[in-house]
Amino acid sequence: MATRQGAGTGTGTGAEDALRGLEDERSSVRLRAALVVGSAPEAGFVGKLVERCAVESDFFVRDMLTWALTRHPVSLTLPELLREVGSERAQARSQALHTLSKIGDRRGWPAITRALLADADDEVARSAWRAAVVLVPEGEESELASVLATQLGRGERETQLSLSRALVALGEAVEPALRAAAAAPDPRVRTHALATERLLRDPDAGFEFAIEEAKRAVALGGSGRAGQ
């Protein structure tokens, strides 16, 4: 009777094949390999998964790599990810931050620095915003909101939408920072701040509607706030 070889032993042929599969030129093979590794987690897989996150070109494979990392003990993944957020490679920083947000362990909070929240790479910054909202300790939401508000007006639609979502997720703690930004000299900052305020009041308004409404208010020199 043939012996069944699995991917979860860390030393068997199945595990070795899965690790090799992470580097296959076919994205479908890499996706399947990440699924196998995540389905049978082993300590020896963590370094390879983190390493692959930094260079993987396919979005769906990157997502599966993150899932595979979340299947491993935090005691193994957290130190690797915390090192990775300091990488010179933008994708490495972005994916490490994304994975930290999925793991949700607040011991990762000190790694979310102001430099990352204002990273020159939009994908890194967006990942940092999402991670920060998940990991921020209770009582520090207002301080985080003030830092995030410095990024209002940045980038194109997707970047601005990501920032608005992060700010709205902080709830009432963001209101003072948004009020200050709504009076900023830069019309892009004012528009983005007003649109985010609208989403905070009415999450169902939709980002496009909120932006267009805010643009009209800024063009007319108004605050965009009811009763003012």
XYZ file of C-alpha atoms in Angstrom:
228
model
C 0.000 0.000 0.000
C 1.425 3.359 -1.048
C 2.362 5.820 1.690
C 0.446 9.080 1.487
C 2.730 12.125 1.312
C 1.306 15.376 2.708
C 2.330 19.006 2.721
C 2.149 19.475 6.456
C 5.195 17.539 7.611
C 7.677 20.267 6.773
C 10.133 17.623 5.524
C 8.104 15.391 3.242
C 8.070 15.473 -0.521
C 4.667 17.176 -0.514
C 5.976 20.076 1.573
C 9.095 20.404 -0.549
C 7.002 20.396 -3.716
C 4.724 23.095 -2.296
C 7.655 25.341 -1.393
C 9.131 24.885 -4.850
C 5.704 25.570 -6.306
C 5.710 29.046 -4.769
C 8.355 29.968 -7.338
C 6.749 28.325 -10.366
C 6.341 30.598 -13.392
C 2.626 29.730 -13.553
C 0.464 31.770 -11.188
C -2.060 28.926 -10.913
C 0.652 26.648 -9.544
C 1.865 29.306 -7.093
C -1.707 29.849 -5.919
C -2.215 26.126 -5.310
C 1.145 25.897 -3.518
C 0.230 28.740 -1.155
C -3.070 26.995 -0.405
C -1.260 23.760 0.394
C 1.260 25.518 2.664
C -1.504 27.358 4.515
C -3.574 24.213 4.891
C -0.763 22.401 6.691
C 1.255 25.106 8.477
C 4.796 24.428 9.603
C 7.353 26.698 11.260
C 9.746 26.231 8.358
C 7.268 27.768 5.912
C 7.033 31.243 7.459
C 10.290 32.681 6.153
C 9.598 31.458 2.634
C 6.062 32.859 2.652
C 7.243 36.285 3.815
C 10.043 36.238 1.267
C 7.622 35.362 -1.525
C 5.197 38.143 -0.518
C 7.904 40.690 -1.336
C 8.222 39.626 -4.980
C 4.932 37.927 -5.963
C 3.408 39.675 -8.986
C -0.097 38.196 -8.927
C -2.652 39.819 -6.610
C -4.575 36.597 -5.927
C -1.410 34.697 -5.101
C -0.313 37.485 -2.733
C -3.691 37.262 -1.030
C -3.286 33.507 -0.609
C 0.232 33.986 0.751
C -1.179 36.351 3.367
C -3.871 33.815 4.223
C -1.210 31.124 4.587
C 0.742 33.338 6.990
C -2.356 33.934 9.117
C -2.636 30.174 9.524
C 0.729 30.051 11.312
C 1.298 30.947 14.981
C 1.642 34.678 15.614
C 4.769 33.969 17.637
C 6.417 32.900 14.375
C 4.922 35.356 11.896
C 5.006 38.593 13.898
C 8.809 38.924 14.230
C 9.271 38.234 10.503
C 6.613 40.770 9.514
C 7.929 43.441 11.851
C 11.339 43.143 10.217
C 9.782 43.248 6.777
C 8.010 46.589 7.278
C 11.478 48.146 7.304
C 12.419 46.655 3.938
C 13.719 48.864 1.136
C 11.351 47.061 -1.245
C 7.955 48.786 -1.352
C 5.992 45.591 -2.014
C 7.646 43.915 0.955
C 6.549 46.765 3.226
C 3.045 46.837 1.770
C 2.422 43.101 2.057
C 3.864 42.899 5.554
C 1.551 45.706 6.672
C -1.393 44.066 4.935
C -0.661 40.785 6.691
C -0.320 42.526 10.060
C -3.784 44.004 9.547
C -5.182 40.543 8.816
C -3.528 38.990 11.864
C -4.793 41.850 14.027
C -2.333 41.396 16.891
C -1.817 44.777 18.570
C 1.775 43.947 19.367
C 2.346 45.040 15.787
C 1.211 48.603 16.540
C 4.689 50.073 17.282
C 5.728 49.153 13.730
C 3.115 51.515 12.254
C 5.331 54.585 12.210
C 4.570 58.080 10.914
C 7.024 57.376 8.123
C 4.964 54.403 6.948
C 1.690 56.335 7.263
C 3.215 58.950 4.957
C 5.207 56.530 2.776
C 5.946 57.890 -0.697
C 4.578 54.697 -2.235
C 0.766 54.839 -2.320
C 0.323 51.085 -1.863
C 2.527 51.081 1.210
C 0.712 54.080 2.675
C -2.695 52.535 2.008
C -1.633 49.293 3.684
C -0.281 51.279 6.634
C -3.571 53.183 7.000
C -5.589 49.964 7.060
C -3.212 48.297 9.510
C -3.175 51.348 11.781
C -6.957 51.419 12.104
C -6.995 47.731 13.052
C -4.088 47.867 15.487
C -4.433 51.283 17.163
C -4.663 50.912 20.949
C -7.762 52.152 22.685
C -7.438 55.827 23.533
C -4.960 56.651 20.747
C -7.530 57.030 17.956
C -7.494 60.852 18.015
C -3.716 60.988 17.688
C -3.845 58.539 14.799
C -6.606 60.597 13.160
C -4.403 63.694 13.329
C -1.567 61.866 11.574
C -3.857 60.384 8.918
C -5.395 63.798 8.263
C -1.996 65.055 7.085
C -2.458 62.781 4.058
C -5.811 64.263 2.971
C -5.799 65.375 -0.648
C -3.107 62.884 -1.556
C -3.168 60.813 -4.738
C -5.942 59.691 -7.036
C -9.378 58.248 -6.334
C -8.350 54.846 -4.936
C -5.803 56.351 -2.577
C -8.242 58.996 -1.360
C -10.991 56.415 -0.915
C -8.665 54.234 1.178
C -7.791 57.156 3.422
C -11.433 58.187 3.828
C -12.370 54.636 4.797
C -9.573 54.515 7.353
C -10.626 57.829 8.868
C -14.314 56.910 8.956
C -13.410 53.651 10.714
C -12.017 55.710 13.604
C -15.456 57.190 14.233
C -15.980 60.361 16.261
C -12.299 60.569 17.181
C -11.563 61.890 13.697
C -13.921 64.866 13.807
C -11.469 67.522 15.154
C -8.828 66.561 12.568
C -11.365 66.720 9.746
C -12.664 70.112 10.892
C -9.131 71.487 10.855
C -8.401 70.023 7.429
C -11.647 71.435 6.028
C -10.193 74.903 6.614
C -6.822 74.159 5.000
C -5.484 76.471 2.242
C -5.185 73.621 -0.284
C -8.542 73.041 -2.048
C -7.726 69.348 -2.576
C -7.276 68.902 1.160
C -10.489 70.799 1.912
C -12.436 68.773 -0.642
C -11.175 65.458 0.674
C -11.822 66.472 4.281
C -15.389 67.578 3.533
C -16.086 64.403 1.561
C -14.790 62.299 4.449
C -16.960 64.248 6.903
C -19.965 63.504 4.710
C -19.130 59.781 4.730
C -18.715 59.891 8.500
C -22.221 61.351 8.846
C -23.754 59.212 6.112
C -21.754 56.051 5.215
C -24.291 55.203 2.516
C -23.698 58.440 0.604
C -20.969 56.913 -1.538
C -17.490 58.319 -2.109
C -18.127 59.723 -5.587
C -21.221 61.608 -4.436
C -19.414 62.903 -1.350
C -16.454 64.136 -3.412
C -18.629 65.902 -5.976
C -20.672 67.543 -3.231
C -17.477 68.649 -1.496
C -16.042 70.051 -4.748
C -19.140 72.188 -5.213
C -18.926 73.441 -1.634
C -15.233 74.356 -2.008
C -15.863 76.045 -5.364
C -18.583 78.175 -3.771
C -16.395 78.996 -0.815
C -18.645 77.240 1.676
C -17.955 74.725 4.407
C -20.189 72.014 3.034
C -21.636 71.535 6.524
C -25.307 71.675 7.244
C -26.421 74.871 8.948
C -23.234 76.799 8.089
